[in-house]
Short mmCIF file of C-alpha atoms in Angstrom, two decimals:
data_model
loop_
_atom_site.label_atom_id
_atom_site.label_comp_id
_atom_site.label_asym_id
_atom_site.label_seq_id
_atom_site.Cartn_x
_atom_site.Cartn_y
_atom_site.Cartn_z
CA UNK Y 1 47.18 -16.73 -4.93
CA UNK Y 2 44.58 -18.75 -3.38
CA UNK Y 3 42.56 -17.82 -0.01
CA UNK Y 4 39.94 -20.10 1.13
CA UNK Y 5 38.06 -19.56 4.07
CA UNK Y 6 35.06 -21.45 5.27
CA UNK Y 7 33.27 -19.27 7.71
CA UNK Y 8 29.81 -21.08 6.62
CA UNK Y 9 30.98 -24.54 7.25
CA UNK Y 10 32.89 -23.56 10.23
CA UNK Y 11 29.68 -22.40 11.70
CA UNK Y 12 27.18 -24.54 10.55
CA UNK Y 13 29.39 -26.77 11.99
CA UNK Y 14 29.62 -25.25 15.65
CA UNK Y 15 25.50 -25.17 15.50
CA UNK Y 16 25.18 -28.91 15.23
CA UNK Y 17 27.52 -29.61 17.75
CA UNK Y 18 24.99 -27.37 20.23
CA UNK Y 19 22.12 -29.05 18.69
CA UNK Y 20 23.74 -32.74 19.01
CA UNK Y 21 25.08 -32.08 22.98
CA UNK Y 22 21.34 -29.92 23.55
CA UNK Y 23 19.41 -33.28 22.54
CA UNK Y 24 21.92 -35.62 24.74
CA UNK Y 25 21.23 -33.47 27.67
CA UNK Y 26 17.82 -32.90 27.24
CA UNK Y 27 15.55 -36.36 28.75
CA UNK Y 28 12.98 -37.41 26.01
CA UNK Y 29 10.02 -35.01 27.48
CA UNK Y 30 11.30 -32.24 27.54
CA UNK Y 31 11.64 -31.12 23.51
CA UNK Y 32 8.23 -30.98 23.98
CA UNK Y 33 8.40 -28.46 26.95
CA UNK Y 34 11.08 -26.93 25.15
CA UNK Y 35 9.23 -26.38 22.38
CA UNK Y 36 6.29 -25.07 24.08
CA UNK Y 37 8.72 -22.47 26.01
CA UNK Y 38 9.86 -21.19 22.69
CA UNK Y 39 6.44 -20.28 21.24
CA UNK Y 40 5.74 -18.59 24.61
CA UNK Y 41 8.87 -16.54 24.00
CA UNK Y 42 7.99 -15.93 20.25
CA UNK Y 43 4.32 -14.35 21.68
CA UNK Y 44 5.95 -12.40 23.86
CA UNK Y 45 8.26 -10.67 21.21
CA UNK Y 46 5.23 -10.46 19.02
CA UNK Y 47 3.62 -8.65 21.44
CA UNK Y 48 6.26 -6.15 22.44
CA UNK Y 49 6.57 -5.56 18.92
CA UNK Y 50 2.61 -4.56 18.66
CA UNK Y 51 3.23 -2.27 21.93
CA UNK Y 52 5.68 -0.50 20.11
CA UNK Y 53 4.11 -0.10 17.01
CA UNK Y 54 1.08 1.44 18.98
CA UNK Y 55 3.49 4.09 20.38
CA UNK Y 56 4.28 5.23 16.65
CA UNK Y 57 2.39 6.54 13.69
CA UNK Y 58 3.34 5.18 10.90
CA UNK Y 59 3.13 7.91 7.69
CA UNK Y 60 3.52 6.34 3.88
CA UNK Y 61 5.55 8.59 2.41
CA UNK Y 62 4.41 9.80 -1.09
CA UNK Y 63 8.20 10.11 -2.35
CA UNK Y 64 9.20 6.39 -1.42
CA UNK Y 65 6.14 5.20 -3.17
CA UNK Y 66 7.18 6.81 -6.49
CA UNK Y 67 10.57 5.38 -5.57
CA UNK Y 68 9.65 2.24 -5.28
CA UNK Y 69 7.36 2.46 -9.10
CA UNK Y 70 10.88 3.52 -10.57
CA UNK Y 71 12.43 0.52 -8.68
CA UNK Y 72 10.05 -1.73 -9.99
CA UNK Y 73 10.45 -1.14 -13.62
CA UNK Y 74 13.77 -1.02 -13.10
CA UNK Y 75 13.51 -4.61 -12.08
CA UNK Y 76 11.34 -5.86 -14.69
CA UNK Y 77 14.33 -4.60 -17.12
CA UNK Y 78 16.71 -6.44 -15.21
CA UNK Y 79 14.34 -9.53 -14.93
CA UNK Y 80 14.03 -9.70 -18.62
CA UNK Y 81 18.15 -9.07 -19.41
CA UNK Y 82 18.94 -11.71 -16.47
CA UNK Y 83 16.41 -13.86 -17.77
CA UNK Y 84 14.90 -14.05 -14.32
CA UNK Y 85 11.06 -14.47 -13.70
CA UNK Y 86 9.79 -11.54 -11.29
CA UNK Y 87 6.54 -10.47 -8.92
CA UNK Y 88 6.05 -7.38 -7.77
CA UNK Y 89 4.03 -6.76 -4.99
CA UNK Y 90 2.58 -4.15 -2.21
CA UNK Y 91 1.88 -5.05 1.32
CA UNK Y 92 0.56 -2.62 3.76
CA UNK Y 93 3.46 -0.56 3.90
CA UNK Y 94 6.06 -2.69 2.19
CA UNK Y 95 6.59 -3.04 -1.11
CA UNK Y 96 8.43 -6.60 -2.47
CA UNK Y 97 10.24 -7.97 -5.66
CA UNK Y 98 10.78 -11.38 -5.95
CA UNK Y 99 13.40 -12.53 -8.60
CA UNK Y 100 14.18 -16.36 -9.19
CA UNK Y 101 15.99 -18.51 -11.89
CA UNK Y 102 18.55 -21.39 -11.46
CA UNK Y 103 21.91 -18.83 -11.64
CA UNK Y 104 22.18 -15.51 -11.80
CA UNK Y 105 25.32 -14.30 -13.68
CA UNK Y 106 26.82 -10.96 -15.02
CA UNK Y 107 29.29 -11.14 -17.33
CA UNK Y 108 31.63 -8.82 -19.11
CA UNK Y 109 30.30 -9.64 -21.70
CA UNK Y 110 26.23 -8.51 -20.11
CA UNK Y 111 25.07 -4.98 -21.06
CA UNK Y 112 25.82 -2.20 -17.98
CA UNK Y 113 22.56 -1.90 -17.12
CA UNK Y 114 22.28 -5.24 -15.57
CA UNK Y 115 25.02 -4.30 -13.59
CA UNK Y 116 23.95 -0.87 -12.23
CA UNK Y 117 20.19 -1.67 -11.93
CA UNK Y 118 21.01 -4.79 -9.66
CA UNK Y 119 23.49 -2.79 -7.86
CA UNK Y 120 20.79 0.46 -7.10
CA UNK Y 121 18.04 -2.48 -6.34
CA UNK Y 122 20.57 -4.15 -3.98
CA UNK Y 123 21.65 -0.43 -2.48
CA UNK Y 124 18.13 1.23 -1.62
CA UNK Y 125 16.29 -1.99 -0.50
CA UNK Y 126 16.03 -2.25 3.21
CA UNK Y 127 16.08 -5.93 3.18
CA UNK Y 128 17.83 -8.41 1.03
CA UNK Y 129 18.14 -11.84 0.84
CA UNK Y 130 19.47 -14.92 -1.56
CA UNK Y 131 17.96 -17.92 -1.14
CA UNK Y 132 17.64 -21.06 -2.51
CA UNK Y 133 13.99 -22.16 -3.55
CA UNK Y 134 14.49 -26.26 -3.57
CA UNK Y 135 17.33 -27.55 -5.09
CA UNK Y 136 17.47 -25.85 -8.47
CA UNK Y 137 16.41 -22.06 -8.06
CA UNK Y 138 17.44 -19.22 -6.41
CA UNK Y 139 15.40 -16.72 -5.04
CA UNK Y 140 16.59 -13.00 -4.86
CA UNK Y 141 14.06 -10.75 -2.28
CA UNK Y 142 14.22 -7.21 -2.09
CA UNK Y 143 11.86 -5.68 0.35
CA UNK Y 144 11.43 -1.72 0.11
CA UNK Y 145 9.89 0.44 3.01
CA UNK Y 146 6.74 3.28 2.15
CA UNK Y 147 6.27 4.36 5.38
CA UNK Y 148 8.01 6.45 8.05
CA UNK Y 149 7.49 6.24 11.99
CA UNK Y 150 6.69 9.08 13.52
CA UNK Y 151 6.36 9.12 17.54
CA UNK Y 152 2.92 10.03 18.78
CA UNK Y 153 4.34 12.40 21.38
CA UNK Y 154 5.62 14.39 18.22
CA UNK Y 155 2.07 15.68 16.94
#
């Protein structure tokens, strides 16, 4: 049995068809407003998105810290079984691994841990995402969070 679905092409598809009919409609000048109309609407999410920070605290949290140390050399294992070259990094209150090589494969034939330490990275990482880094690596980013929010009404 066979299933093929193509819910990627299907919909990259879709988007250039908006893009294609957006630039017939549009006259020549107007990209240019357009464009200008979209930065004033990415300020204006920025800046909600400062409000609302200012209406939090925002706590690191000792325990997610440690987590994220075990998480870490938990990746560097991986990194070396994959082989898969790795940084590790702290920002603020974020905490980042960075994994890239040209394919990323587990077989049977891999030891278990490869299998269970991608799968707990993959599981207690906030963010992840795949992506490709030019035309011949991939680039695996797990981003882990150290802080909590706590309102400032709650003190």
């Amino acid at each position: 049995m066979k299933i093929e679905k193509n819910f990627y092409t299907e919909e990259a598809e879709f988007w250039r068809s908006l893009e294609s009919e957006e630039e017939e409609r549009i006259p020549d000048r107007e990209p240019e407003d357009n464009r200008l109309r979209l930065e004033r609407e990415a300020r204006q999410i920025e800046e909600r998105a400062e409000n609302e920070k200012k209406q939090n605290y925002q706590v690191i949290r000792q325990e997610k810290l440690d987590r994220f140390q075990v998480l870490s050399k938990m990746a560097l294992e991986f990194a070396e079984l994959a082989p898969m070259d790795i940084t590790v990094d702290t920002e603020n209150f974020f905490g980042r691994i960075d994994m890239s090589a040209d394919c990323l494969m587990i077989l049977p034939s891999s030891p278990d841990e490869m299998r269970t330490e991608l799968l707990t990275l993959i599981r207690e990482a906030e963010s992840v995402s795949i992506l490709r880094k030019g035309s011949d690596q991939i680039v695996v980013s797990l981003i882990y969070p150290f802080c909590t929010e706590i309102p400032r009404g709650a003190e």
